[in-house]
Tab-separated table of C-alpha atoms in Angstrom:
chain	number	residue	atom	x	y	z
A	1	UNK	CA	13.984	-17.608	20.871
A	2	UNK	CA	12.433	-13.901	21.671
A	3	UNK	CA	15.013	-11.001	21.281
A	4	UNK	CA	14.638	-7.293	21.734
A	5	UNK	CA	16.670	-4.633	19.540
A	6	UNK	CA	17.095	-1.073	19.870
A	7	UNK	CA	17.722	0.518	16.467
A	8	UNK	CA	18.940	3.690	15.246
A	9	UNK	CA	18.256	4.863	11.470
A	10	UNK	CA	19.978	7.686	9.883
A	11	UNK	CA	19.423	9.115	6.470
A	12	UNK	CA	16.299	10.834	5.086
A	13	UNK	CA	14.041	8.823	7.186
A	14	UNK	CA	11.544	11.716	8.460
A	15	UNK	CA	8.785	12.931	6.210
A	16	UNK	CA	8.922	9.898	3.896
A	17	UNK	CA	6.364	7.869	5.388
A	18	UNK	CA	9.215	5.940	7.235
A	19	UNK	CA	7.528	5.278	10.542
A	20	UNK	CA	4.393	3.685	8.841
A	21	UNK	CA	6.621	1.524	6.609
A	22	UNK	CA	8.533	0.297	9.943
A	23	UNK	CA	4.924	-0.303	11.495
A	24	UNK	CA	3.694	-2.089	8.415
A	25	UNK	CA	6.772	-4.272	8.367
A	26	UNK	CA	6.635	-4.998	12.128
A	27	UNK	CA	3.110	-6.181	11.977
A	28	UNK	CA	3.802	-8.155	8.994
A	29	UNK	CA	6.590	-10.010	10.803
A	30	UNK	CA	4.710	-10.389	14.296
A	31	UNK	CA	6.852	-7.915	16.078
A	32	UNK	CA	5.895	-5.546	19.067
A	33	UNK	CA	7.672	-2.413	20.269
A	34	UNK	CA	7.351	1.128	18.663
A	35	UNK	CA	9.014	3.704	16.455
A	36	UNK	CA	9.602	7.516	16.584
A	37	UNK	CA	11.238	10.404	15.175
A	38	UNK	CA	13.908	11.912	17.261
A	39	UNK	CA	14.878	15.805	16.938
A	40	UNK	CA	18.254	15.207	14.929
A	41	UNK	CA	16.495	13.673	12.017
A	42	UNK	CA	17.135	10.012	12.784
A	43	UNK	CA	14.320	7.561	13.596
A	44	UNK	CA	14.225	5.333	16.716
A	45	UNK	CA	12.951	1.841	17.139
A	46	UNK	CA	12.634	-0.684	19.643
A	47	UNK	CA	11.273	-3.923	18.546
A	48	UNK	CA	11.124	-7.508	19.946
A	49	UNK	CA	9.964	-10.862	19.079
A	50	UNK	CA	11.445	-13.994	17.239
A	51	UNK	CA	14.951	-13.882	16.104
A	52	UNK	CA	14.043	-15.021	12.527
A	53	UNK	CA	11.359	-12.473	12.271
A	54	UNK	CA	13.445	-9.844	13.476
A	55	UNK	CA	16.026	-10.873	10.689
A	56	UNK	CA	13.634	-10.337	7.901
A	57	UNK	CA	12.615	-7.145	9.467
A	58	UNK	CA	15.952	-5.737	9.687
A	59	UNK	CA	16.435	-6.369	6.087
A	60	UNK	CA	13.134	-4.718	5.142
A	61	UNK	CA	14.305	-1.864	7.103
A	62	UNK	CA	17.707	-1.429	5.511
A	63	UNK	CA	15.623	-1.359	2.079
A	64	UNK	CA	13.580	1.447	3.438
A	65	UNK	CA	10.434	3.079	1.591
A	66	UNK	CA	10.410	4.403	-1.600
A	67	UNK	CA	11.025	8.003	-1.267
A	68	UNK	CA	13.527	7.479	1.962
A	69	UNK	CA	17.058	7.010	1.806
A	70	UNK	CA	18.937	4.973	4.587
A	71	UNK	CA	22.590	5.915	5.331
A	72	UNK	CA	23.471	3.812	8.391
A	73	UNK	CA	21.606	1.423	10.675
A	74	UNK	CA	22.825	1.156	14.513
A	75	UNK	CA	21.301	-2.129	16.034
A	76	UNK	CA	22.000	-2.801	19.655
A	77	UNK	CA	21.291	-6.273	20.617
A	78	UNK	CA	23.253	-6.503	23.862
A	79	UNK	CA	20.863	-8.910	25.428
A	80	UNK	CA	18.296	-6.324	26.154
A	81	UNK	CA	15.653	-7.277	28.646
A	82	UNK	CA	12.193	-8.211	26.922
A	83	UNK	CA	9.655	-5.702	27.615
A	84	UNK	CA	5.628	-6.523	27.845
A	85	UNK	CA	4.767	-4.883	24.491
A	86	UNK	CA	1.507	-6.326	23.180
A	87	UNK	CA	1.769	-4.222	19.789
A	88	UNK	CA	3.766	-2.294	17.415
A	89	UNK	CA	3.294	1.396	17.799
A	90	UNK	CA	4.479	4.892	16.467
A	91	UNK	CA	5.227	7.128	19.274
A	92	UNK	CA	5.562	10.953	18.933
């Protein structure tokens, strides 16, 4: 079953390759959507795909890249409508 998640990641997540880490894991798990830095230092992710793939993706995100630090992850999965994403992009 396809599902869409909106995720906010807090911690040391900017300037450590977190967006590239996120994109790499999304592609690895055949997910679509985007990731971007927020002005407050957080990272925002909008991602969709198979529920089982999303679970693996979230576990990878919780681990984070080698030089990052994840303090909190807020996941909104309240039946968000699917978007027409065809790739996973880093947006600015």
